[in-house]
Amino acid sequence: MWESESDAGERGLVPVLGGSDRHDAVKSDGFVRRDQCWYVNSDIPSDLLVKVGDVSFNLHKYPMISRSGKMGRVIYESASPAAAVDPDTSVAVLDDLPGGADSFELAARFCYGMAVDLTASNISGLRCAAEYLEMTEDLEEGNLIFKTEAFLSYVVLSSWRDSIVVLKSCEGLSPWAENLQIVRRCSESIAWKACANPRGVRWAYTGASSGRPPRSGGGTASPRWNVGGGDSKESSPSRQAVPPADWWFEDVSVLRIDHFVRVVTAIKVKGMRFDLIGASITHYASKWLPGLTKDVANGGGGGVADEQWAQVSAGGGLHMIIAGAGGKDDAATSAPAREQRMVVESLISIIPPQRDSVSCGFLLRLLRLAIMLKAAPALVTELEKRVGMQLEQAALPDLLIPSVGRADTAYDVDLVQRLVEHFLVQEQTDQVSSSSPGRGEPEYYSSAASARMPPAGAAAASASSGLNAKARVARLLDSYLSEVSRDRNLSLTKFQVLAESLPESARACDDGLYRAVDSYLKAHPTLTEHERKRLCRVMDCQKLSFDACMHAAQNERLPLRVVVQVLFSEQVKISNALAGSSALKTGGADGPLASSSVPTRRQLLDATPQSFQEGWAAAKKDINTLKFELESMKAKYLELQHDMDALQKQVEPSPAAGPGAKMGGGKAQQPQGPSAWSNGWKKLGRLTKMTGAEAAGPGGHVGANGEAARKAQRRWRNSIS
């Protein structure tokens, strides 16, 4: 069997091709190059000049015509060689020959019967050149097409490294390499070896020519396969460590993006695990898209910093160019940006559809780069849906995607709104799928544990995981709102819509939302009272913690109504806790179980933060001061009422007196009992005292009797007015 270049080199064997001696009418010792011209060492002068690009070959007609149908046609169909130096010399121009001058040199050597060393580096170009020159079996048995095909089939495709090298060399041979199925065969060979059992791989250190990064031991490793069963001790699995699952990532990452896509597609067909495919895509992107691993924007103030773009150099490497803020449109349409856009779009198209094939951070960084490079809108939308599938795994720095092409906000808030919508749609779809077994998600979404779980248990587990995912997204969204709220250009409507995009059940505590609201109020001091109230509607005062309530009670930026709601809700919580504690002391119906489950008042006080205890003591002192002032006002009110009654008695005439009675006519003219006016005020005073006593509960909150009393008081005021 043919051996690869690396394998044969270890044994001193190199495959050599040469023509038969019966066609060697021109004796030659080899080729000689002078500047850009090649000459044949021969006693017979050359009669054929072949130009391939900038290189000229001074050859003979007969060896070339005998093995190349293309050369025979070009020579005899060409124009008169009047322009040549020698009238007997024919000129052939082959500028479109695949492989260029190097491949033609090897083909010419073969036509002259010289030894030709076939390697993984030159076989693809020589195979395409042989097809271009029509070196078929019809002209001679064992012609160049046959021998290059044999080398490809028996040597290259059986070697991992040679398949990579040949596929890499096919980058400049389109469309010849595609039409001759070289790319397809190499891609399938690589895919087959990547999906093979790792125990069949034996690592050999073959020097710097293997193309792999240095490992321990001073050499570089190249994998081989135990095709014959591995009877030798050297290839025994017990003596050979199993390579890691990602051993093929680095080798495949050297390929161009279109060939990498072909390899990954073939690997998918072979049944590779989706997480390994996603990891290989992530590794490839980190190598060819430096913007995914570096911060390409500085989120300071309201502008976006200069963007970094990766450019493919002529040698296949990468270097960075800087596009200034004023030239973003030009940079997005330049050649480097187009190449990067092609890479991004290709990676998006081959990401496995499974949920956790790649991380959410990688998807968000890829989405950021796709937006900057103005990738296809359909692919960007598909990528947004993929991010929404696993939004609970995202981190805040990856979510801060700058706005591109718009000057209203520093960050793309609308994009985050769409991501949250995709997340909610996916959560609803998962719930429907879990509730209807058999018509839900594919096999690769379900695990063995969920397969053994009964339908009711699976539905409960899915609902619990959905709540946890929503809670994580809620915390992430609150952090995002706190970050973007500092932007003065962020409108109140966008903030409110994004804050209310999640259902109320997603947040067990609204402290993060309160911080975002407070940050927005601090950054927008010109909001009206109505806008402040509208902003504060996004949070629930009953879901605030002790510390948040104490901060809100002293926050001058909040509307007064919101502060009252915060204090009232906290008073209700404390009243309920004290009521439960007192019920335990008196001995509830639940007995010892209730006493063990509900904490005592001392436990509640010990569990309360010291800052809240100090704040509540100050607030309680203020409440007592207000109560004392209220009692003083009531006393002054009663005194004024008494004086008003006395004045009323002096002003009103007696009913027995006539219309001509005068004011202050004597005691006989004054009524003996209180007037209707004074009786009304007295009743109102008694009603106020009664309602104040009945309406106040143990926690100081107003009940139904208090509400009825207030309504009666309003009716009394209307009647007396």
XYZ file of C-alpha atoms in Angstrom, residues 407-676:
270
model
C -27.518 57.591 17.823
C -30.490 57.381 20.205
C -28.995 55.034 22.807
C -25.528 53.735 23.555
C -26.710 50.127 23.851
C -29.143 48.225 21.669
C -32.106 48.009 24.040
C -34.469 46.866 21.288
C -32.246 43.846 20.671
C -32.445 42.794 24.322
C -36.212 43.217 24.170
C -36.338 40.796 21.226
C -34.095 38.336 23.066
C -36.444 38.328 26.052
C -39.415 37.754 23.734
C -37.650 34.790 22.112
C -36.899 33.425 25.577
C -40.547 33.619 26.629
C -41.686 31.965 23.404
C -39.183 29.157 23.943
C -40.316 28.710 27.557
C -43.928 28.444 26.445
C -42.971 25.954 23.747
C -41.086 23.821 26.274
C -44.094 23.791 28.602
C -46.402 22.686 25.786
C -43.916 20.023 24.721
C -43.559 18.646 28.245
C -47.326 18.517 28.723
C -47.869 16.589 25.451
C -45.412 13.630 25.279
C -44.794 12.103 21.896
C -45.239 15.367 20.025
C -42.656 17.448 21.822
C -39.013 18.077 21.342
C -36.674 15.629 19.587
C -34.648 12.942 21.312
C -31.545 15.041 21.654
C -33.371 17.461 23.949
C -34.384 14.794 26.448
C -32.113 13.080 28.912
C -32.179 9.568 30.296
C -33.487 10.837 33.632
C -36.435 12.593 32.044
C -37.118 9.492 29.948
C -37.499 7.394 33.101
C -39.581 10.070 34.787
C -43.393 9.726 34.610
C -45.295 12.390 32.604
C -46.569 14.175 35.709
C -43.106 14.285 37.259
C -41.549 15.430 33.995
C -44.087 18.241 33.713
C -43.404 19.331 37.298
C -39.643 19.255 36.717
C -40.060 21.254 33.511
C -42.196 23.848 35.310
C -39.633 24.132 38.121
C -36.758 24.550 35.668
C -38.807 27.138 33.790
C -39.297 29.169 36.965
C -35.587 28.974 37.761
C -34.713 30.066 34.229
C -37.136 32.980 34.458
C -35.672 34.009 37.803
C -32.150 34.019 36.345
C -33.312 36.018 33.327
C -35.071 38.457 35.667
C -31.863 39.047 37.635
C -29.949 39.471 34.388
C -32.536 41.897 33.058
C -32.499 43.946 36.260
C -28.715 44.242 36.038
C -29.002 45.253 32.396
C -31.608 47.903 33.255
C -29.369 49.282 35.986
C -26.546 49.585 33.463
C -28.473 51.162 30.577
C -30.526 53.440 32.848
C -27.517 55.767 33.095
C -27.995 56.646 29.431
C -29.727 60.018 29.274
C -31.089 59.198 25.808
C -32.971 56.124 27.002
C -36.672 56.927 26.850
C -39.055 56.139 29.668
C -41.201 54.004 27.361
C -38.312 51.724 26.393
C -37.284 51.335 30.016
C -40.825 50.542 31.101
C -41.488 48.069 28.278
C -38.261 46.193 28.943
C -38.859 46.111 32.701
C -42.393 44.763 32.218
C -41.447 42.217 29.533
C -41.211 39.402 32.091
C -44.255 38.185 34.047
C -44.608 39.131 37.717
C -43.963 35.545 38.806
C -40.410 35.744 37.454
C -39.274 38.026 40.303
C -39.470 36.921 43.913
C -37.797 40.174 44.991
C -37.847 43.549 43.237
C -34.662 44.947 44.767
C -32.827 44.794 41.426
C -35.709 46.527 39.716
C -35.741 49.195 42.416
C -32.028 49.846 41.877
C -32.686 50.251 38.152
C -35.564 52.660 38.813
C -33.481 54.690 41.260
C -30.603 54.816 38.776
C -32.954 56.010 36.034
C -34.369 58.715 38.309
C -30.854 59.841 39.185
C -29.833 60.057 35.509
C -33.070 61.820 34.472
C -33.710 64.562 37.052
C -36.099 66.466 34.762
C -38.907 63.909 34.902
C -42.309 65.227 35.853
C -44.301 63.905 38.789
C -46.547 61.952 36.453
C -43.554 60.352 34.732
C -42.033 59.418 38.094
C -45.241 57.694 39.148
C -45.416 55.926 35.794
C -41.834 54.739 36.184
C -42.397 53.411 39.694
C -45.335 51.281 38.543
C -42.888 48.729 37.125
C -41.956 47.536 40.642
C -44.035 46.014 43.424
C -43.462 47.647 46.791
C -44.518 44.459 48.587
C -41.564 42.565 47.031
C -38.872 44.875 48.411
C -36.514 43.685 51.122
C -35.950 45.451 54.450
C -32.900 47.336 53.271
C -34.592 48.371 50.049
C -37.615 49.639 51.987
C -35.445 51.692 54.305
C -33.597 53.166 51.336
C -36.871 53.927 49.555
C -38.348 55.562 52.669
C -35.500 58.098 52.636
C -35.243 58.448 48.849
C -36.228 61.983 47.884
C -36.323 61.074 44.185
C -39.320 58.786 44.628
C -42.868 60.191 44.542
C -44.520 60.641 47.938
C -47.219 58.129 47.073
C -44.596 55.432 46.435
C -42.879 56.176 49.757
C -46.208 55.783 51.567
C -46.835 52.483 49.799
C -43.403 51.221 50.795
C -43.904 52.138 54.449
C -47.403 50.678 54.505
C -46.328 47.384 52.948
C -43.448 47.055 55.403
C -45.764 47.811 58.316
C -48.121 45.083 57.135
C -45.228 42.594 56.970
C -44.129 43.408 60.507
C -47.691 43.303 61.819
C -48.250 39.892 60.284
C -44.993 38.625 61.738
C -45.875 39.949 65.214
C -49.380 38.543 64.938
C -47.990 35.136 64.143
C -45.597 35.382 67.039
C -48.367 36.319 69.479
C -50.521 33.454 68.207
C -47.705 31.075 69.052
C -47.452 32.425 72.560
C -51.150 31.902 73.225
C -50.974 28.347 71.845
C -52.425 27.844 68.393
C -54.446 24.944 67.074
C -51.410 23.467 65.361
C -49.672 22.730 68.647
C -45.966 22.073 68.784
C -45.664 21.811 65.015
C -46.754 25.406 64.607
C -44.441 26.579 67.380
C -41.518 24.918 65.649
C -42.347 26.179 62.153
C -43.244 29.842 62.890
C -40.429 31.949 64.424
C -40.868 33.877 67.639
C -40.670 37.657 67.918
C -37.170 37.414 69.349
C -36.085 35.291 66.394
C -37.595 37.806 63.999
C -35.746 40.633 65.703
C -32.471 38.697 65.653
C -32.902 37.902 61.969
C -33.650 41.524 61.127
C -30.620 43.483 59.891
C -29.192 46.004 62.358
C -29.557 48.802 59.830
C -33.257 48.096 59.506
C -33.732 47.901 63.266
C -32.109 51.300 63.719
C -34.113 52.752 60.858
C -37.357 51.280 62.171
C -36.653 52.698 65.647
C -36.188 56.149 64.146
C -39.337 55.736 62.082
C -41.288 54.580 65.146
C -40.092 57.628 67.062
C -41.268 59.847 64.223
C -44.646 58.093 64.227
C -45.053 58.686 67.982
C -44.148 62.350 67.484
C -46.767 62.637 64.762
C -49.357 60.986 67.036
C -48.569 63.485 69.825
C -48.910 66.387 67.423
C -52.199 64.917 66.174
C -53.560 64.746 69.737
C -52.493 68.344 70.325
C -54.300 69.378 67.162
C -57.412 67.534 68.333
C -57.279 69.345 71.677
C -56.935 72.700 69.944
C -59.758 71.704 67.636
C -62.070 70.920 70.584
C -61.161 74.231 72.234
C -61.954 76.114 69.060
C -65.209 74.178 68.769
C -66.185 75.221 72.323
C -65.465 78.870 71.529
C -67.450 78.610 68.319
C -70.430 77.182 70.203
C -70.346 80.115 72.592
C -70.256 82.554 69.724
C -73.083 80.735 68.014
C -75.276 81.090 71.076
C -74.672 84.823 71.091
C -75.379 85.218 67.362
C -78.509 83.095 66.922
C -81.824 84.715 68.192
C -84.343 82.817 70.279
C -87.190 81.122 68.336
C -89.758 82.922 70.555
C -88.390 86.333 69.664
C -89.771 88.137 66.695
C -87.942 89.192 63.625
C -87.078 92.451 65.267
C -85.170 90.827 68.118
C -81.686 92.205 68.640
C -78.390 90.440 69.133
C -77.478 89.935 72.783
C -80.957 90.917 74.033
C -80.604 89.066 77.300
C -80.499 85.554 78.661
C -84.238 85.090 78.306
C -83.919 85.331 74.562
C -81.117 82.662 74.239
C -81.993 78.996 73.566
C -81.610 76.675 76.511
C -80.095 73.784 74.535
C -77.297 73.583 72.009
C -78.025 74.689 68.474
C -78.078 72.414 65.424
